[in-house]
């Protein structure tokens, strides 16, 4: 009989007995263990019995024995890893609770030893990170005592593994381990390492805060599909789970605050200047701004330290402020940002003064054929906005409908703070190069939200050419693929946003044709709203801004009811320049008349200018007139133009029609006049409409006017929407 | 103190006893204060106790004074409060000794009677100081009297008054020392040699639950006693381990004798409870044994003190042998049942022997064991235990490790001294000769003289190698 056979016999007997008489089974195993103390299977059988009976204390004791006596047994490690997994998880099932209880029965020293060894044995980096976390949470002193520092000293072992997503690795490492490490005053860490950790932490927290909605969140929150129509649909998904981590460990509370905490510790340990207990990002920016003034006078290490401080602090302020701005402007980009009552917003040129600037525009337009003009009257060459841009954008106002964006003041303040931080970071070569290193390490180029911010910033700075190239790049990325147009309305929405912004930039650059091209692409995809509801709010915005001079920007809600009016205004702005040149351009003038119907009577003055111009010309040809002009005042005015009193203007307003002759038929005129001029008391009762060479022409015009009057009740926006869609080609062609 | 006799004589029995107790208390206090070592109560005083408290006839001339039952109860009450109120352990202990230490005279019978009543009463009303004194008494007194006390208590609480078991159950928490001594006494009393000498089921259940709750209970006396080597001859064992072992090993074959009784009292279900009870008790005994190496090492007694005596084991084995012979003659059991029960008894014997030896409670060689077990029928485990483990331990599961008790040695033959053992022939593959010079038959390796029999015949098992991972207090929970 061999020892092995003895052991097999003893274990077999115990197994036979365990169900009927567990005490006897244990008696056999105790005996067996005294006979063969170094046989693993006997002890494992003992452990199994205790574990199956869920007796935590005795199972824990036996596990520890095996842990000590059989350190190379895979079964022991499998068991320990099951237990450590239970410790890491927040599962409430009975087995996990038992395993946690089992672990808790072990004395602290043994727990620490077990975790240390288990950590050593981890090959999976994520697990290793979680084990370290577990270890450091329970036994912070082990960092020093047991050389856990060897594992954590270079957190890069976590960083360099690219297989697992950033979140997986960093969540435990950054949120929990790092504070423990940097707060451990027993460890003397070089400042460079501290700063490296700081940046790692920042990278994690920023990545966490700005993470996009996950796939399941999109399925859950299908409301995004309708975002263009109803931006107030709140995002339903409030569960943010970092891939690969249990829910417990993936929630990070107050990430920006925690980042600030870490920054405070790192600052203190790196002996940063005047860095005592700063509690807000705004304070921090002010401090480093002051610090920056001394920077040129500093040398060597002091200068390097000061540089790091400025760059890290300013960069954090920049990213936080930019995030706050974008989370208000583009809330759907982020998971966890509550998009309640705030849809996407587009930063565009403010056009609310489009109706009131005839004189100014005329002055500019005189030279339009020679030079491109900005709407604010500044001269501008096509290619040189890059170098002058940054100086030009100072002091521009951003207008918005304050009732639609509750936190508008904060949002604009964040935008301003972010720009200031950006400027600060680019105020010295040394700072800029440091900052670029951070950006390169974090691959900020690939952060869509940050690109959106940068684009808005350069638009603000007036660097439209740069902004356009950025928008083109984004549009290329975001271009909806034929197959996946919808249901993810997010893509179309974002696409529209980029197009509108491009149109605004083209307009600002004086590239009206391209501006209109982009606009008409957008309008083509819009559904016209049923009713014109925006009037009241538009009026409010306009009253306040009447005195501004077109230098302003506007945050426009990316909704159908806001976008369509904006498009119409922008087209009007494009065409009115051409329409009111000294050269005759009836087509542009006609478009202007059509577009002026919107928001009537805001454009009344401009309309009168147009009538003046028609009168000066003596004739006017616009074959789409009856398709798109339904405004009773305008119809009346045109009807009047044909009368002798109106100057017998030759109007060619019907499609494929010859010249109209200024001879109105009295019989017809009376009848039409009664139709047309019912409410106008001052209007003379005369033959006002036609006096054509042929009766047919007169008849056509009369009938057309008649029909047109009956269309007065038609939804104007639908008419104008149709105008944009049907006349797209001619509209674009009519611009140079 | 002898001079107070005259003042006691005219009094009635109760007030005389009270008066004497009062004076005894003062006398012993003075005695302790005088610092005389050892404090010795003089014979005159002992005589007074016998005359006025135990009412033993002093001589033929004096009429025997007797107390009525009521007076006796009153006296017991007075004694209870007397011990309860005395705050000094030494005084209390001396007083208890003066009253109840056996003197080898006629008064001993009434002494035992009064003691039994006092202890029984102390259990009933929870007088811890008296139980503590009684525990000491049980350590110092001849086992015959200890057993008598135990018998009275079992009768009082398990037989006479139904439903009073819970009261007795409380002594576990009231006085663990008394409880431990009580178990020892009870296991000595009930040796399963006859129906009358089988423990009542209630008692068995109680003892099992005590030990399961706290296995260390069994070792309380041992742990609290400085083992000076002058244990009174014929006193109880220092632990009940031997007695408990006897119960568990004999029970499969012997406890059945209680069956008729159980059946007649309609307790068929209790019969079914007995098996698991003994199984649990047996496990507890093994677990307690496993606690011993650490304790023995702490006391510096490992390998020097035999908690279990070879003679007792030999008697147990011969009892078992007889039971096994008789079992075959039992007609009311199928032969299969007989076989199962016999094997269970032998399994338990083998386990008890092996674990006792491994834990240092039993100091003998396997050869000694083989000698006493030679008459027993075949049992696989017993064979394994008697031959010992195969020492050339080529375990595929475990690579050789530094901690292994074998690692320090070259492979050692299993039983160099018994190469011709029938079931364990020497390994033919073994390279070593049976006469390995480092392994003498009975290595005289202990520098100090062993206190009892032989040291372990297996020096390869030094202090509990299986206990190496036991650096923290560990109490099995069952």
JSON list of C-alpha atoms in Angstrom, two decimals, chain A residues 1-10 13 17 20-43 46 50 55-62 64-66 68-74 105-107 109-110, chain B residues 212 275-276 279-280 282-283 286-287 290 344 347-348 350-352 354-355 358-359 366 379-381 384-385 388-399 401 403-406 423-425 427 461 465-472 474-478:
[
{"chain": "A", "resi": 1, "resn": "UNK", "atom": "CA", "xyz": [0.00, 0.00, 0.00]},
{"chain": "A", "resi": 2, "resn": "UNK", "atom": "CA", "xyz": [1.38, 3.34, -0.94]},
{"chain": "A", "resi": 3, "resn": "UNK", "atom": "CA", "xyz": [0.90, 6.62, 0.80]},
{"chain": "A", "resi": 4, "resn": "UNK", "atom": "CA", "xyz": [-1.12, 7.87, -2.10]},
{"chain": "A", "resi": 5, "resn": "UNK", "atom": "CA", "xyz": [-3.44, 4.91, -1.92]},
{"chain": "A", "resi": 6, "resn": "UNK", "atom": "CA", "xyz": [-3.82, 5.43, 1.81]},
{"chain": "A", "resi": 7, "resn": "UNK", "atom": "CA", "xyz": [-4.81, 9.00, 1.23]},
{"chain": "A", "resi": 8, "resn": "UNK", "atom": "CA", "xyz": [-7.22, 8.09, -1.52]},
{"chain": "A", "resi": 9, "resn": "UNK", "atom": "CA", "xyz": [-8.80, 5.52, 0.75]},
{"chain": "A", "resi": 10, "resn": "UNK", "atom": "CA", "xyz": [-9.18, 7.99, 3.60]},
{"chain": "A", "resi": 13, "resn": "UNK", "atom": "CA", "xyz": [-14.33, 7.05, 3.12]},
{"chain": "A", "resi": 17, "resn": "UNK", "atom": "CA", "xyz": [-19.95, 9.44, 4.90]},
{"chain": "A", "resi": 20, "resn": "UNK", "atom": "CA", "xyz": [-25.28, 10.82, 6.14]},
{"chain": "A", "resi": 21, "resn": "UNK", "atom": "CA", "xyz": [-22.94, 11.56, 8.97]},
{"chain": "A", "resi": 22, "resn": "UNK", "atom": "CA", "xyz": [-20.85, 14.67, 8.41]},
{"chain": "A", "resi": 23, "resn": "UNK", "atom": "CA", "xyz": [-19.31, 14.37, 11.85]},
{"chain": "A", "resi": 24, "resn": "UNK", "atom": "CA", "xyz": [-17.96, 10.95, 11.03]},
{"chain": "A", "resi": 25, "resn": "UNK", "atom": "CA", "xyz": [-16.61, 12.25, 7.73]},
{"chain": "A", "resi": 26, "resn": "UNK", "atom": "CA", "xyz": [-14.76, 14.98, 9.56]},
{"chain": "A", "resi": 27, "resn": "UNK", "atom": "CA", "xyz": [-13.44, 12.53, 12.12]},
{"chain": "A", "resi": 28, "resn": "UNK", "atom": "CA", "xyz": [-12.02, 10.48, 9.27]},
{"chain": "A", "resi": 29, "resn": "UNK", "atom": "CA", "xyz": [-10.36, 13.50, 7.74]},
{"chain": "A", "resi": 30, "resn": "UNK", "atom": "CA", "xyz": [-8.89, 14.70, 11.02]},
{"chain": "A", "resi": 31, "resn": "UNK", "atom": "CA", "xyz": [-7.41, 11.28, 11.47]},
{"chain": "A", "resi": 32, "resn": "UNK", "atom": "CA", "xyz": [-6.23, 11.25, 7.89]},
{"chain": "A", "resi": 33, "resn": "UNK", "atom": "CA", "xyz": [-4.54, 14.58, 8.32]},
{"chain": "A", "resi": 34, "resn": "UNK", "atom": "CA", "xyz": [-2.58, 13.40, 11.32]},
{"chain": "A", "resi": 35, "resn": "UNK", "atom": "CA", "xyz": [-1.46, 10.42, 9.27]},
{"chain": "A", "resi": 36, "resn": "UNK", "atom": "CA", "xyz": [-0.58, 12.39, 6.16]},
{"chain": "A", "resi": 37, "resn": "UNK", "atom": "CA", "xyz": [-0.20, 15.99, 7.13]},
{"chain": "A", "resi": 38, "resn": "UNK", "atom": "CA", "xyz": [1.25, 17.04, 3.81]},
{"chain": "A", "resi": 39, "resn": "UNK", "atom": "CA", "xyz": [-1.41, 15.53, 1.61]},
{"chain": "A", "resi": 40, "resn": "UNK", "atom": "CA", "xyz": [-3.31, 18.24, -0.12]},
{"chain": "A", "resi": 41, "resn": "UNK", "atom": "CA", "xyz": [-6.44, 16.32, -1.00]},
{"chain": "A", "resi": 42, "resn": "UNK", "atom": "CA", "xyz": [-7.22, 15.53, 2.61]},
{"chain": "A", "resi": 43, "resn": "UNK", "atom": "CA", "xyz": [-7.14, 19.16, 3.61]},
{"chain": "A", "resi": 46, "resn": "UNK", "atom": "CA", "xyz": [-11.94, 19.16, 4.88]},
{"chain": "A", "resi": 50, "resn": "UNK", "atom": "CA", "xyz": [-16.83, 23.24, 5.80]},
{"chain": "A", "resi": 55, "resn": "UNK", "atom": "CA", "xyz": [-19.23, 27.47, 8.21]},
{"chain": "A", "resi": 56, "resn": "UNK", "atom": "CA", "xyz": [-17.17, 30.57, 7.71]},
{"chain": "A", "resi": 57, "resn": "UNK", "atom": "CA", "xyz": [-14.78, 30.29, 10.62]},
{"chain": "A", "resi": 58, "resn": "UNK", "atom": "CA", "xyz": [-13.65, 26.73, 10.11]},
{"chain": "A", "resi": 59, "resn": "UNK", "atom": "CA", "xyz": [-13.58, 27.06, 6.34]},
{"chain": "A", "resi": 60, "resn": "UNK", "atom": "CA", "xyz": [-11.47, 30.19, 6.70]},
{"chain": "A", "resi": 61, "resn": "UNK", "atom": "CA", "xyz": [-9.09, 28.43, 9.05]},
{"chain": "A", "resi": 62, "resn": "UNK", "atom": "CA", "xyz": [-8.66, 25.51, 6.68]},
{"chain": "A", "resi": 64, "resn": "UNK", "atom": "CA", "xyz": [-5.47, 29.55, 5.50]},
{"chain": "A", "resi": 65, "resn": "UNK", "atom": "CA", "xyz": [-3.77, 26.25, 6.28]},
{"chain": "A", "resi": 66, "resn": "UNK", "atom": "CA", "xyz": [-3.86, 25.32, 2.63]},
{"chain": "A", "resi": 68, "resn": "UNK", "atom": "CA", "xyz": [0.37, 28.32, 3.89]},
{"chain": "A", "resi": 69, "resn": "UNK", "atom": "CA", "xyz": [1.08, 24.67, 3.26]},
{"chain": "A", "resi": 70, "resn": "UNK", "atom": "CA", "xyz": [0.24, 24.34, -0.41]},
{"chain": "A", "resi": 71, "resn": "UNK", "atom": "CA", "xyz": [1.21, 27.64, -1.96]},
{"chain": "A", "resi": 72, "resn": "UNK", "atom": "CA", "xyz": [1.60, 26.06, -5.36]},
{"chain": "A", "resi": 73, "resn": "UNK", "atom": "CA", "xyz": [-1.71, 24.29, -5.56]},
{"chain": "A", "resi": 74, "resn": "UNK", "atom": "CA", "xyz": [-3.79, 25.72, -8.41]},
{"chain": "A", "resi": 105, "resn": "UNK", "atom": "CA", "xyz": [-13.00, 35.49, 9.77]},
{"chain": "A", "resi": 106, "resn": "UNK", "atom": "CA", "xyz": [-9.32, 35.54, 8.95]},
{"chain": "A", "resi": 107, "resn": "UNK", "atom": "CA", "xyz": [-7.14, 37.79, 11.05]},
{"chain": "A", "resi": 109, "resn": "UNK", "atom": "CA", "xyz": [-2.50, 39.95, 8.99]},
{"chain": "A", "resi": 110, "resn": "UNK", "atom": "CA", "xyz": [-3.54, 36.80, 7.17]},
{"chain": "B", "resi": 212, "resn": "UNK", "atom": "CA", "xyz": [-19.99, 21.36, 20.83]},
{"chain": "B", "resi": 275, "resn": "UNK", "atom": "CA", "xyz": [-26.09, 7.58, 16.77]},
{"chain": "B", "resi": 276, "resn": "UNK", "atom": "CA", "xyz": [-25.55, 11.17, 15.63]},
{"chain": "B", "resi": 279, "resn": "UNK", "atom": "CA", "xyz": [-20.77, 10.73, 16.23]},
{"chain": "B", "resi": 280, "resn": "UNK", "atom": "CA", "xyz": [-20.73, 14.42, 17.10]},
{"chain": "B", "resi": 282, "resn": "UNK", "atom": "CA", "xyz": [-16.49, 11.62, 18.89]},
{"chain": "B", "resi": 283, "resn": "UNK", "atom": "CA", "xyz": [-15.68, 14.40, 16.47]},
{"chain": "B", "resi": 286, "resn": "UNK", "atom": "CA", "xyz": [-10.84, 14.49, 18.16]},
{"chain": "B", "resi": 287, "resn": "UNK", "atom": "CA", "xyz": [-11.05, 18.24, 17.75]},
{"chain": "B", "resi": 290, "resn": "UNK", "atom": "CA", "xyz": [-6.10, 18.57, 18.04]},
{"chain": "B", "resi": 344, "resn": "UNK", "atom": "CA", "xyz": [-17.90, 1.82, 13.40]},
{"chain": "B", "resi": 347, "resn": "UNK", "atom": "CA", "xyz": [-13.06, 3.02, 13.14]},
{"chain": "B", "resi": 348, "resn": "UNK", "atom": "CA", "xyz": [-13.56, 5.23, 16.16]},
{"chain": "B", "resi": 350, "resn": "UNK", "atom": "CA", "xyz": [-8.48, 3.71, 15.31]},
{"chain": "B", "resi": 351, "resn": "UNK", "atom": "CA", "xyz": [-9.24, 7.40, 14.95]},
{"chain": "B", "resi": 352, "resn": "UNK", "atom": "CA", "xyz": [-8.99, 8.04, 18.67]},
{"chain": "B", "resi": 354, "resn": "UNK", "atom": "CA", "xyz": [-4.19, 7.90, 15.91]},
{"chain": "B", "resi": 355, "resn": "UNK", "atom": "CA", "xyz": [-5.24, 11.40, 16.84]},
{"chain": "B", "resi": 358, "resn": "UNK", "atom": "CA", "xyz": [-0.40, 12.52, 16.93]},
{"chain": "B", "resi": 359, "resn": "UNK", "atom": "CA", "xyz": [-1.51, 15.19, 19.37]},
{"chain": "B", "resi": 366, "resn": "UNK", "atom": "CA", "xyz": [2.73, 1.91, 17.42]},
{"chain": "B", "resi": 379, "resn": "UNK", "atom": "CA", "xyz": [-10.45, -3.04, 10.27]},
{"chain": "B", "resi": 380, "resn": "UNK", "atom": "CA", "xyz": [-8.82, -1.12, 7.46]},
{"chain": "B", "resi": 381, "resn": "UNK", "atom": "CA", "xyz": [-8.30, 2.11, 9.30]},
{"chain": "B", "resi": 384, "resn": "UNK", "atom": "CA", "xyz": [-3.41, 1.76, 8.77]},
{"chain": "B", "resi": 385, "resn": "UNK", "atom": "CA", "xyz": [-3.08, 3.38, 12.18]},
{"chain": "B", "resi": 388, "resn": "UNK", "atom": "CA", "xyz": [1.51, 4.06, 10.69]},
{"chain": "B", "resi": 389, "resn": "UNK", "atom": "CA", "xyz": [1.71, 6.20, 7.60]},
{"chain": "B", "resi": 390, "resn": "UNK", "atom": "CA", "xyz": [3.88, 5.23, 4.70]},
{"chain": "B", "resi": 391, "resn": "UNK", "atom": "CA", "xyz": [6.79, 7.45, 5.31]},
{"chain": "B", "resi": 392, "resn": "UNK", "atom": "CA", "xyz": [8.32, 7.47, 1.90]},
{"chain": "B", "resi": 393, "resn": "UNK", "atom": "CA", "xyz": [5.78, 10.01, 1.00]},
{"chain": "B", "resi": 394, "resn": "UNK", "atom": "CA", "xyz": [5.84, 10.29, -2.72]},
{"chain": "B", "resi": 395, "resn": "UNK", "atom": "CA", "xyz": [2.70, 12.33, -3.00]},
{"chain": "B", "resi": 396, "resn": "UNK", "atom": "CA", "xyz": [1.99, 13.40, -6.51]},
{"chain": "B", "resi": 397, "resn": "UNK", "atom": "CA", "xyz": [-0.23, 16.19, -5.28]},
{"chain": "B", "resi": 398, "resn": "UNK", "atom": "CA", "xyz": [2.36, 18.01, -3.34]},
{"chain": "B", "resi": 399, "resn": "UNK", "atom": "CA", "xyz": [5.82, 18.88, -4.44]},
{"chain": "B", "resi": 401, "resn": "UNK", "atom": "CA", "xyz": [8.32, 21.71, 0.31]},
{"chain": "B", "resi": 403, "resn": "UNK", "atom": "CA", "xyz": [7.84, 23.07, 5.57]},
{"chain": "B", "resi": 404, "resn": "UNK", "atom": "CA", "xyz": [7.20, 19.39, 5.06]},
{"chain": "B", "resi": 405, "resn": "UNK", "atom": "CA", "xyz": [8.20, 17.38, 8.07]},
{"chain": "B", "resi": 406, "resn": "UNK", "atom": "CA", "xyz": [9.85, 14.98, 5.69]},
{"chain": "B", "resi": 423, "resn": "UNK", "atom": "CA", "xyz": [-0.38, -5.54, 5.90]},
{"chain": "B", "resi": 424, "resn": "UNK", "atom": "CA", "xyz": [2.53, -3.20, 5.53]},
{"chain": "B", "resi": 425, "resn": "UNK", "atom": "CA", "xyz": [5.52, -4.95, 4.19]},
{"chain": "B", "resi": 427, "resn": "UNK", "atom": "CA", "xyz": [8.46, -1.04, 0.49]},
{"chain": "B", "resi": 461, "resn": "UNK", "atom": "CA", "xyz": [6.28, 14.12, 13.77]},
{"chain": "B", "resi": 465, "resn": "UNK", "atom": "CA", "xyz": [3.38, 19.59, 11.66]},
{"chain": "B", "resi": 466, "resn": "UNK", "atom": "CA", "xyz": [-0.23, 19.97, 10.56]},
{"chain": "B", "resi": 467, "resn": "UNK", "atom": "CA", "xyz": [-0.56, 22.89, 12.91]},
{"chain": "B", "resi": 468, "resn": "UNK", "atom": "CA", "xyz": [2.07, 25.05, 11.35]},
{"chain": "B", "resi": 469, "resn": "UNK", "atom": "CA", "xyz": [-0.53, 27.32, 9.95]},
{"chain": "B", "resi": 470, "resn": "UNK", "atom": "CA", "xyz": [-2.05, 28.03, 13.29]},
{"chain": "B", "resi": 471, "resn": "UNK", "atom": "CA", "xyz": [-0.67, 31.27, 14.48]},
{"chain": "B", "resi": 472, "resn": "UNK", "atom": "CA", "xyz": [-3.96, 32.65, 15.63]},
{"chain": "B", "resi": 474, "resn": "UNK", "atom": "CA", "xyz": [-8.68, 29.04, 16.48]},
{"chain": "B", "resi": 475, "resn": "UNK", "atom": "CA", "xyz": [-11.80, 27.56, 17.86]},
{"chain": "B", "resi": 476, "resn": "UNK", "atom": "CA", "xyz": [-13.61, 25.03, 15.75]},
{"chain": "B", "resi": 477, "resn": "UNK", "atom": "CA", "xyz": [-17.20, 26.04, 15.63]},
{"chain": "B", "resi": 478, "resn": "UNK", "atom": "CA", "xyz": [-18.64, 22.62, 16.13]}
]
